[in-house]
Coordinates of C-alpha atoms and ligand atoms in Angstrom, one line a residue:
M23 CA -18.3 14.6 -29.8
F24 CA -15.5 12.7 -28.3
P25 CA -12.1 14.3 -29.0
K26 CA -9.9 12.7 -31.7
D27 CA -7.3 11.2 -29.3
F28 CA -9.8 10.1 -26.6
L29 CA -8.3 7.3 -24.5
W30 CA -10.9 4.5 -24.7
G31 CA -9.7 1.8 -22.4
A32 CA -10.4 -0.6 -19.5
A33 CA -9.0 -1.0 -16.1
S34 CA -8.0 -3.6 -13.5
A35 CA -6.0 -3.9 -10.2
A36 CA -3.2 -6.3 -9.3
Y37 CA -4.8 -8.1 -6.3
Q38 CA -8.1 -8.5 -8.1
I39 CA -6.7 -10.4 -11.1
E40 CA -3.1 -11.6 -10.8
G41 CA -3.2 -14.5 -8.4
A42 CA 0.2 -16.1 -7.9
Y43 CA 0.1 -14.7 -4.4
K44 CA 3.2 -16.4 -3.2
E45 CA 5.1 -17.0 -6.4
D46 CA 8.5 -15.9 -7.5
G47 CA 9.4 -14.2 -4.3
K48 CA 6.3 -12.1 -3.8
G49 CA 5.7 -10.8 -0.3
E50 CA 2.5 -10.8 1.6
G51 CA 0.1 -7.9 1.4
I52 CA -2.7 -6.8 3.7
W53 CA -5.3 -8.2 1.3
D54 CA -3.5 -11.5 1.1
H55 CA -3.4 -11.6 4.8
F56 CA -6.9 -10.5 5.8
S57 CA -8.8 -12.3 3.0
H58 CA -7.4 -15.5 4.7
E59 CA -9.1 -14.6 8.0
P60 CA -12.2 -16.6 8.5
G61 CA -15.5 -14.7 8.0
R62 CA -14.0 -11.7 6.1
I63 CA -15.0 -12.6 2.5
P64 CA -18.1 -14.7 1.5
H65 CA -17.3 -18.4 1.1
G66 CA -13.7 -17.7 2.3
E67 CA -12.8 -16.4 -1.2
T68 CA -9.4 -14.8 -1.7
G69 CA -7.2 -13.4 -4.5
D70 CA -4.8 -16.3 -4.2
V71 CA -5.5 -17.4 -7.8
A72 CA -8.1 -14.8 -9.0
C73 CA -7.9 -14.7 -12.8
D74 CA -4.4 -16.2 -12.8
H75 CA -3.5 -13.1 -14.9
Y76 CA 0.1 -13.5 -13.7
H77 CA 0.4 -16.6 -15.9
R78 CA -2.0 -15.6 -18.6
F79 CA -1.2 -12.0 -19.2
R80 CA -0.2 -12.6 -22.8
E81 CA -3.6 -14.1 -23.6
D82 CA -5.3 -11.3 -21.7
V83 CA -3.4 -8.6 -23.6
A84 CA -4.2 -10.4 -26.9
L85 CA -7.9 -10.1 -26.0
M86 CA -7.5 -6.4 -25.2
K87 CA -5.9 -5.9 -28.6
E88 CA -8.8 -7.9 -30.2
L89 CA -11.2 -5.5 -28.5
G90 CA -9.4 -2.5 -29.9
L91 CA -8.6 -0.9 -26.5
K92 CA -6.5 2.2 -26.8
S93 CA -5.4 2.2 -23.2
Y94 CA -5.2 -0.2 -20.3
R95 CA -5.1 0.9 -16.7
F96 CA -3.6 -1.6 -14.3
S97 CA -1.8 -1.5 -10.9
I98 CA 1.5 -2.7 -9.6
S99 CA 1.5 -5.0 -6.5
W100 CA 3.9 -3.3 -4.1
P101 CA 4.7 -6.6 -2.2
R102 CA 5.4 -8.3 -5.5
V103 CA 8.0 -5.7 -6.3
I104 CA 9.4 -5.1 -2.8
P105 CA 8.4 -8.1 -0.7
D106 CA 9.0 -6.3 2.7
G107 CA 7.7 -3.0 1.5
C108 CA 11.1 -1.3 1.7
G109 CA 14.6 -2.6 1.0
E110 CA 15.3 -5.4 -1.3
V111 CA 13.7 -5.5 -4.7
N112 CA 12.3 -8.7 -6.1
E113 CA 13.7 -8.7 -9.7
K114 CA 11.3 -11.5 -10.8
G115 CA 8.3 -9.5 -9.7
L116 CA 9.6 -6.4 -11.4
K117 CA 10.2 -8.4 -14.6
F118 CA 6.6 -9.5 -14.6
Y119 CA 5.5 -5.9 -15.0
S120 CA 8.2 -5.1 -17.5
D121 CA 7.1 -8.0 -19.6
L122 CA 3.5 -7.0 -19.2
V123 CA 4.3 -3.4 -20.4
D124 CA 6.2 -4.8 -23.4
E125 CA 3.2 -6.9 -24.3
I126 CA 0.8 -4.0 -23.9
C127 CA 2.9 -1.7 -26.0
A128 CA 3.4 -4.3 -28.7
A129 CA -0.4 -4.5 -28.9
G130 CA -0.5 -0.8 -29.6
I131 CA -2.2 -0.1 -26.3
E132 CA -1.2 2.8 -24.0
P133 CA -0.2 1.4 -20.5
M134 CA -1.4 3.4 -17.5
V135 CA 0.1 2.5 -14.1
T136 CA -1.5 2.9 -10.7
L137 CA 1.1 2.6 -8.0
Y138 CA -1.2 1.9 -5.1
H139 CA -4.4 -0.1 -5.4
W140 CA -4.5 -1.2 -1.8
N141 CA -2.4 -4.3 -1.2
L142 CA 0.0 -2.6 1.3
P143 CA 2.9 -4.9 2.2
M144 CA 2.1 -6.7 5.4
A145 CA 5.6 -6.0 6.7
L146 CA 4.9 -2.3 6.6
Y147 CA 1.4 -2.8 8.1
E148 CA 3.1 -4.5 11.0
K149 CA 5.2 -1.3 11.5
G150 CA 2.0 0.8 11.6
G151 CA 1.4 1.1 7.9
W152 CA 0.1 4.6 6.9
K153 CA 0.1 5.6 10.6
N154 CA 3.9 5.4 10.6
D155 CA 5.5 8.7 9.7
D156 CA 8.1 6.9 7.6
S157 CA 5.3 5.7 5.2
P158 CA 5.7 8.6 2.8
E159 CA 9.3 7.7 2.4
W160 CA 8.6 4.0 1.9
F161 CA 6.1 4.9 -0.8
A162 CA 8.6 7.3 -2.5
E163 CA 11.2 4.6 -2.6
Y164 CA 8.8 2.1 -4.1
A165 CA 7.7 4.7 -6.7
R166 CA 11.3 5.1 -7.6
V167 CA 11.8 1.4 -8.3
V168 CA 8.7 1.3 -10.5
V169 CA 9.6 4.5 -12.4
D170 CA 13.1 3.3 -13.0
A171 CA 11.9 0.1 -14.4
L172 CA 8.8 1.2 -16.5
S173 CA 8.9 4.9 -17.3
D174 CA 10.8 4.3 -20.6
R175 CA 7.6 2.8 -21.9
V176 CA 4.8 4.0 -19.6
G177 CA 3.4 7.5 -20.2
F178 CA 0.7 7.6 -17.5
F179 CA 1.2 7.2 -13.8
M180 CA -1.4 7.5 -11.0
T181 CA -0.3 7.5 -7.4
F182 CA -3.2 6.4 -5.3
N183 CA -6.4 4.6 -6.2
E184 CA -9.3 5.9 -4.1
P185 CA -7.9 7.1 -0.9
Q186 CA -11.5 7.5 0.0
I187 CA -12.0 3.8 0.1
F188 CA -8.8 2.5 1.5
V189 CA -8.7 5.1 4.2
D190 CA -12.3 5.5 5.1
G191 CA -13.3 2.0 4.1
G192 CA -10.2 0.3 5.5
Y193 CA -9.5 2.3 8.7
N194 CA -12.7 4.1 9.6
M195 CA -15.7 2.0 8.5
G196 CA -13.7 -1.1 8.5
Y197 CA -15.3 -2.9 5.6
H198 CA -12.0 -3.3 3.7
A199 CA -8.5 -4.5 4.7
P200 CA -7.2 -3.9 7.3
F201 CA -10.7 -3.9 8.6
E202 CA -10.1 -1.3 11.4
N203 CA -12.3 1.2 13.1
A204 CA -9.6 3.6 14.0
P205 CA -10.2 6.8 16.0
V206 CA -10.4 10.1 14.2
K207 CA -6.9 11.1 15.2
D208 CA -5.5 8.1 13.4
I209 CA -7.5 8.9 10.3
L210 CA -6.1 12.4 10.4
K211 CA -2.6 11.1 10.8
I212 CA -3.1 8.6 7.9
T213 CA -4.4 11.6 5.8
R214 CA -1.2 13.5 6.5
N215 CA 1.0 10.5 5.5
V216 CA -1.0 9.6 2.4
L217 CA -0.9 13.2 1.2
L218 CA 2.8 13.4 1.7
A219 CA 3.3 10.0 0.1
H220 CA 1.4 11.3 -2.9
G221 CA 3.5 14.4 -3.1
K222 CA 6.8 12.6 -2.8
A223 CA 5.8 10.1 -5.4
V224 CA 4.8 12.8 -7.9
K225 CA 8.2 14.4 -7.4
V226 CA 10.0 11.1 -7.9
I227 CA 8.0 10.4 -11.1
R228 CA 8.6 13.9 -12.5
E229 CA 12.3 13.8 -11.7
N230 CA 13.1 10.3 -12.9
A231 CA 10.7 9.5 -15.7
K232 CA 12.6 8.6 -18.9
R233 CA 9.9 9.9 -21.2
D234 CA 7.2 12.6 -21.1
V235 CA 4.7 11.4 -18.5
E236 CA 1.2 12.4 -17.4
V237 CA 0.7 12.2 -13.7
G238 CA -2.5 11.9 -11.8
M239 CA -4.4 10.3 -9.0
A240 CA -7.6 8.1 -9.2
P241 CA -9.9 9.2 -6.4
T242 CA -13.6 8.5 -6.0
G243 CA -16.2 10.2 -3.9
P244 CA -19.9 10.9 -3.5
V245 CA -21.4 13.1 -6.3
F246 CA -24.9 14.4 -5.9
L247 CA -27.3 15.1 -8.8
P248 CA -29.5 18.2 -8.9
E249 CA -33.2 17.5 -8.4
N250 CA -33.9 19.5 -11.6
E251 CA -31.8 21.6 -14.0
S252 CA -32.3 24.9 -12.3
K253 CA -29.3 27.0 -11.4
E254 CA -30.2 26.7 -7.7
A255 CA -30.6 23.0 -7.8
V256 CA -27.2 22.6 -9.6
E257 CA -25.5 24.8 -7.0
E258 CA -27.0 22.8 -4.2
A259 CA -25.8 19.5 -5.8
R260 CA -22.3 21.0 -6.3
K261 CA -22.2 22.1 -2.7
K262 CA -23.2 18.7 -1.4
S263 CA -20.6 17.0 -3.7
F264 CA -17.8 18.9 -2.0
S265 CA -19.0 19.1 1.6
I266 CA -17.3 17.2 4.4
N267 CA -18.6 16.0 7.8
E268 CA -16.9 14.7 11.0
K269 CA -17.8 11.1 10.4
T270 CA -17.1 10.3 6.8
F271 CA -14.8 13.2 5.8
A272 CA -12.1 10.8 4.5
N273 CA -14.7 9.4 2.0
S274 CA -15.4 12.9 0.5
N275 CA -14.1 14.5 -2.7
A276 CA -12.8 17.7 -1.1
W277 CA -10.9 16.0 1.7
W278 CA -8.4 14.7 -0.8
G279 CA -9.1 16.9 -3.9
D280 CA -8.6 20.2 -2.2
P281 CA -5.2 19.5 -0.7
V282 CA -3.9 17.9 -3.9
F283 CA -5.3 20.4 -6.4
L284 CA -5.8 23.5 -4.4
G285 CA -3.1 23.3 -1.8
R286 CA -5.4 23.5 1.2
F287 CA -7.9 21.6 3.3
P288 CA -11.6 22.3 2.6
E289 CA -13.0 25.3 4.5
E290 CA -15.0 23.4 7.1
A291 CA -12.0 21.3 8.1
R292 CA -10.7 23.7 10.7
S293 CA -14.0 24.1 12.5
L294 CA -14.5 20.3 12.4
F295 CA -11.1 19.3 13.7
G296 CA -9.5 22.4 15.3
D297 CA -5.9 21.9 16.2
D298 CA -6.1 18.2 15.3
L299 CA -6.1 19.1 11.6
P300 CA -2.8 18.0 10.2
E301 CA -0.3 20.8 9.8
F302 CA 2.0 21.1 6.8
S303 CA 4.9 23.5 6.2
D304 CA 4.8 25.7 3.1
E305 CA 7.3 23.3 1.5
E306 CA 5.1 20.3 2.3
W307 CA 2.0 22.1 0.9
A308 CA 4.0 22.8 -2.3
L309 CA 5.0 19.2 -2.5
I310 CA 1.4 17.8 -2.0
S311 CA -0.1 20.2 -4.4
A312 CA 2.5 20.1 -7.2
P313 CA 0.5 20.4 -10.4
L314 CA -0.9 17.2 -11.9
D315 CA -1.9 16.6 -15.5
F316 CA -5.4 15.2 -15.0
Y317 CA -8.0 14.4 -12.4
G318 CA -8.7 10.7 -12.5
F319 CA -12.2 9.8 -11.2
N320 CA -13.7 6.5 -10.4
V321 CA -17.5 6.8 -10.6
Y322 CA -20.4 4.3 -10.7
H323 CA -23.5 6.0 -9.3
A324 CA -24.7 9.2 -7.9
S325 CA -25.4 9.9 -4.3
S326 CA -28.5 11.9 -4.7
S327 CA -30.6 8.8 -4.8
F328 CA -31.4 8.7 -1.2
G329 CA -33.0 11.5 0.6
P330 CA -31.6 12.9 3.8
E331 CA -32.9 10.1 5.8
E332 CA -30.9 7.0 5.0
N333 CA -32.6 4.4 2.9
K334 CA -35.5 6.6 2.1
Y335 CA -36.3 6.9 -1.6
S336 CA -36.1 10.4 -3.0
H337 CA -38.4 11.3 -5.8
D338 CA -35.8 11.9 -8.4
E339 CA -36.0 10.1 -11.7
Y340 CA -33.4 7.5 -10.6
S341 CA -34.4 6.2 -7.3
Y342 CA -37.9 4.8 -6.7
V343 CA -39.4 1.5 -5.8
G344 CA -38.0 -1.0 -8.2
S345 CA -35.6 1.5 -9.9
P346 CA -32.8 0.1 -12.1
R347 CA -29.8 -1.2 -10.1
N348 CA -26.7 -3.3 -10.7
S349 CA -26.2 -6.7 -9.0
L350 CA -24.7 -5.0 -6.0
G351 CA -27.8 -2.9 -5.6
W352 CA -26.1 0.3 -6.8
N353 CA -28.4 2.7 -8.5
I354 CA -28.0 3.2 -12.2
T355 CA -27.6 7.0 -12.6
P356 CA -26.2 7.9 -16.0
K357 CA -26.2 11.6 -15.3
V358 CA -23.4 11.2 -12.8
L359 CA -21.2 10.9 -15.8
Y360 CA -22.3 14.4 -16.8
Y361 CA -22.2 16.1 -13.5
S362 CA -19.1 14.5 -11.9
P363 CA -16.6 15.6 -14.6
K364 CA -18.4 19.0 -14.8
F365 CA -18.2 19.7 -11.1
L366 CA -14.6 18.4 -10.8
Y367 CA -13.4 20.4 -13.9
E368 CA -15.0 23.6 -12.7
R369 CA -13.5 23.3 -9.2
Y370 CA -10.1 21.9 -10.0
K371 CA -9.6 23.1 -13.5
K372 CA -7.8 20.0 -14.7
P373 CA -8.7 17.7 -17.5
V374 CA -10.7 14.8 -16.2
M375 CA -10.1 11.1 -17.0
I376 CA -12.8 8.6 -16.0
T377 CA -10.4 6.0 -14.5
E378 CA -13.2 3.6 -13.6
N379 CA -16.9 3.2 -14.5
G380 CA -18.8 0.0 -15.1
M381 CA -21.6 -2.4 -14.1
A382 CA -21.7 -5.5 -12.0
N383 CA -24.2 -7.9 -13.5
L384 CA -25.4 -11.5 -13.0
D385 CA -23.6 -12.7 -16.1
M386 CA -23.8 -16.4 -17.1
V387 CA -22.8 -18.5 -20.1
S388 CA -25.8 -19.2 -22.3
L389 CA -26.6 -22.4 -24.1
D390 CA -24.9 -21.0 -27.2
G391 CA -21.7 -20.7 -25.2
K392 CA -21.8 -16.9 -25.3
V393 CA -22.3 -14.3 -22.5
H394 CA -25.2 -12.0 -23.4
D395 CA -25.2 -8.9 -21.2
P396 CA -27.6 -6.4 -22.7
Q397 CA -28.0 -4.6 -19.3
R398 CA -24.3 -3.7 -19.3
I399 CA -24.4 -2.5 -22.9
D400 CA -27.3 -0.3 -22.0
Y401 CA -25.6 1.0 -18.9
I402 CA -22.4 1.9 -20.7
N403 CA -24.3 3.5 -23.6
R404 CA -26.4 5.7 -21.3
Y405 CA -23.4 6.7 -19.2
L406 CA -21.2 7.5 -22.2
L407 CA -23.9 9.7 -23.8
Q408 CA -23.9 11.8 -20.6
L409 CA -20.1 12.0 -20.7
E410 CA -20.3 13.1 -24.3
K411 CA -22.7 15.8 -23.3
A412 CA -20.3 17.1 -20.6
I413 CA -17.6 17.2 -23.3
D414 CA -20.0 19.1 -25.6
D415 CA -20.6 21.6 -22.8
G416 CA -16.9 22.4 -22.6
V417 CA -15.6 20.0 -20.0
E418 CA -12.2 18.6 -20.9
V419 CA -12.3 14.8 -20.6
V420 CA -9.3 12.9 -21.9
G421 CA -10.3 9.3 -21.5
Y422 CA -12.7 6.6 -20.2
Q423 CA -11.4 3.3 -18.6
Y424 CA -14.2 0.8 -18.3
W425 CA -14.2 -1.2 -15.0
S426 CA -13.2 -3.9 -15.6
V427 CA -11.4 -5.5 -18.4
M428 CA -12.4 -8.9 -17.0
D429 CA -14.4 -10.3 -14.1
N430 CA -12.4 -10.4 -10.9
F431 CA -12.1 -10.5 -7.2
E432 CA -14.4 -7.7 -5.9
W433 CA -12.7 -7.3 -2.5
A434 CA -15.0 -7.9 0.4
E435 CA -17.7 -9.1 -2.0
G436 CA -15.6 -11.9 -3.4
Y437 CA -16.2 -13.3 -6.9
N438 CA -20.0 -12.9 -7.2
P439 CA -20.2 -9.5 -8.7
R440 CA -19.1 -9.6 -12.3
F441 CA -17.9 -6.2 -13.8
G442 CA -15.9 -7.5 -16.7
L443 CA -16.1 -7.0 -20.5
V444 CA -14.6 -10.5 -20.5
Y445 CA -16.2 -13.3 -18.6
V446 CA -13.9 -15.5 -16.4
D447 CA -14.8 -19.1 -15.5
Y448 CA -12.9 -19.4 -12.2
R449 CA -13.0 -23.2 -12.3
N450 CA -10.8 -23.4 -15.4
E451 CA -9.8 -19.8 -16.0
N452 CA -11.4 -19.8 -19.4
R453 CA -12.1 -16.3 -20.8
I454 CA -15.2 -15.5 -22.9
P455 CA -15.6 -11.9 -24.2
K456 CA -19.2 -10.8 -23.4
D457 CA -21.5 -9.2 -26.0
S458 CA -20.6 -5.9 -24.3
A459 CA -16.9 -6.4 -25.2
Y460 CA -17.7 -6.5 -28.9
W461 CA -20.2 -3.7 -28.6
Y462 CA -17.5 -1.6 -26.8
K463 CA -15.1 -2.4 -29.6
N464 CA -17.5 -0.8 -32.0
V465 CA -17.8 2.3 -29.8
I466 CA -14.1 2.6 -29.8
R467 CA -13.8 2.1 -33.6
T468 CA -16.4 4.8 -34.3
N469 CA -15.0 7.1 -31.5
G470 CA -18.3 7.1 -29.8
A471 CA -20.5 7.7 -32.9
S472 CA -22.2 4.3 -32.5
L473 CA -23.6 5.4 -29.1
H474 CA -26.3 7.2 -30.9
E475 CA -27.7 4.2 -32.8
N476 CA -30.1 3.2 -30.1
A477 CA -30.6 6.4 -28.3
Ligands
GCO506 C1 -13.1 0.4 -6.3 C2 -11.9 -0.1 -6.9 C3 -12.2 -1.3 -7.8 C4 -13.5 -2.0 -7.6 C5 -14.5 -1.3 -8.5 C6 -15.9 -1.9 -8.3 O1 -13.7 1.3 -6.7 O2 -13.5 -0.1 -5.3 O3 -11.2 0.8 -7.5 O4 -11.1 -2.1 -7.4 O5 -13.4 -3.3 -8.0 O6 -14.6 0.0 -8.2 O7 -16.3 -1.8 -7.0

């Protein structure tokens, strides 16, 4: 059973929905900049206009209210609030978020703020971005501005969204802005700065919040499923879910989770990097690992699906020739919503909040003018039943934020993948709640009881 005050919600991120990329004094971010480079995004798509949420937020919040959301997770655009990244504050940009928060609160919805969902101010990138040792201080200053403006009404703050993706994907693998393939020593330096930035921001939030706040982070990371339910198989899956290697360490769970929640690097880190492993003083470790209130986790699919050889099907129940996938080709693996909160809760001993989970689908408007998305309904239903099972087995889970509240700009994939509960026609910005939106409304209304109707 889902707990009484379970936070049923949905999520978004500033660059993916806002548009208004140059309006009211907003500065340029790395996503603004790099999406304009030819060849980066299919069809040259950008977030310049996106869902035009900047101008339509009242209509969007009215829809969220209509769907009965209890919480809404969104992010603040750093360059909208501080155009050069540090220094002068753009009051108009800040007012947009203040008005948005007012609107969300008036709708009876709990606002949840993510400080960093990737659109680093370009002016800071030009100074080295996260490679610059001043970056933790820049971030703390930005956090201070946001907390001063919003913490009288906002009760949930998250520092970073998915350091795995913006560090490994942005600086190592180079498939996200700023599209770099930086050497390992840079990734280690970025790690150091991002961890310190996190710690400093948490301190700023704790010391300056005007009401009681819950503070967390929203990482992601590969979670492996056991091949069967035996104790050995579960231990094997757990071990793989927290292991790191020298190539994709920054994409792992433990690389970020262990420092923040356990105050140390994962065990293998020293043997992998020797003296190159970032050093922190005792005070710095205390700052980085200051207690958080929850472990936010973004999760879409399990990683067990492929065997050890890349692209080889394993023989588990989720990955076989023709197995169910979303429109990005991601495996549909409901059990990841059982095992990921379980593994994270057992290792880090913090309540878990699913800060993102959802399905990209080939949604279209039918002849009747509606958007029928039975696959998404089935996806959420299956996943939530597994989450409920984790709760029944004693895992503390405090909320679920469906990704995403509306269709939006899916980074390097552009606008083709549609994750929303609400369909967006980008030609005219019309919104149409999909069948799944009304279905989710009923899940929320019954606090999850309706999930059992078809199961
Ligand atoms: C991420 C981000 C979201 C994505 C979503 C679907 O996980 O990449 O947090 O911004 O849009 O996860 O890929």
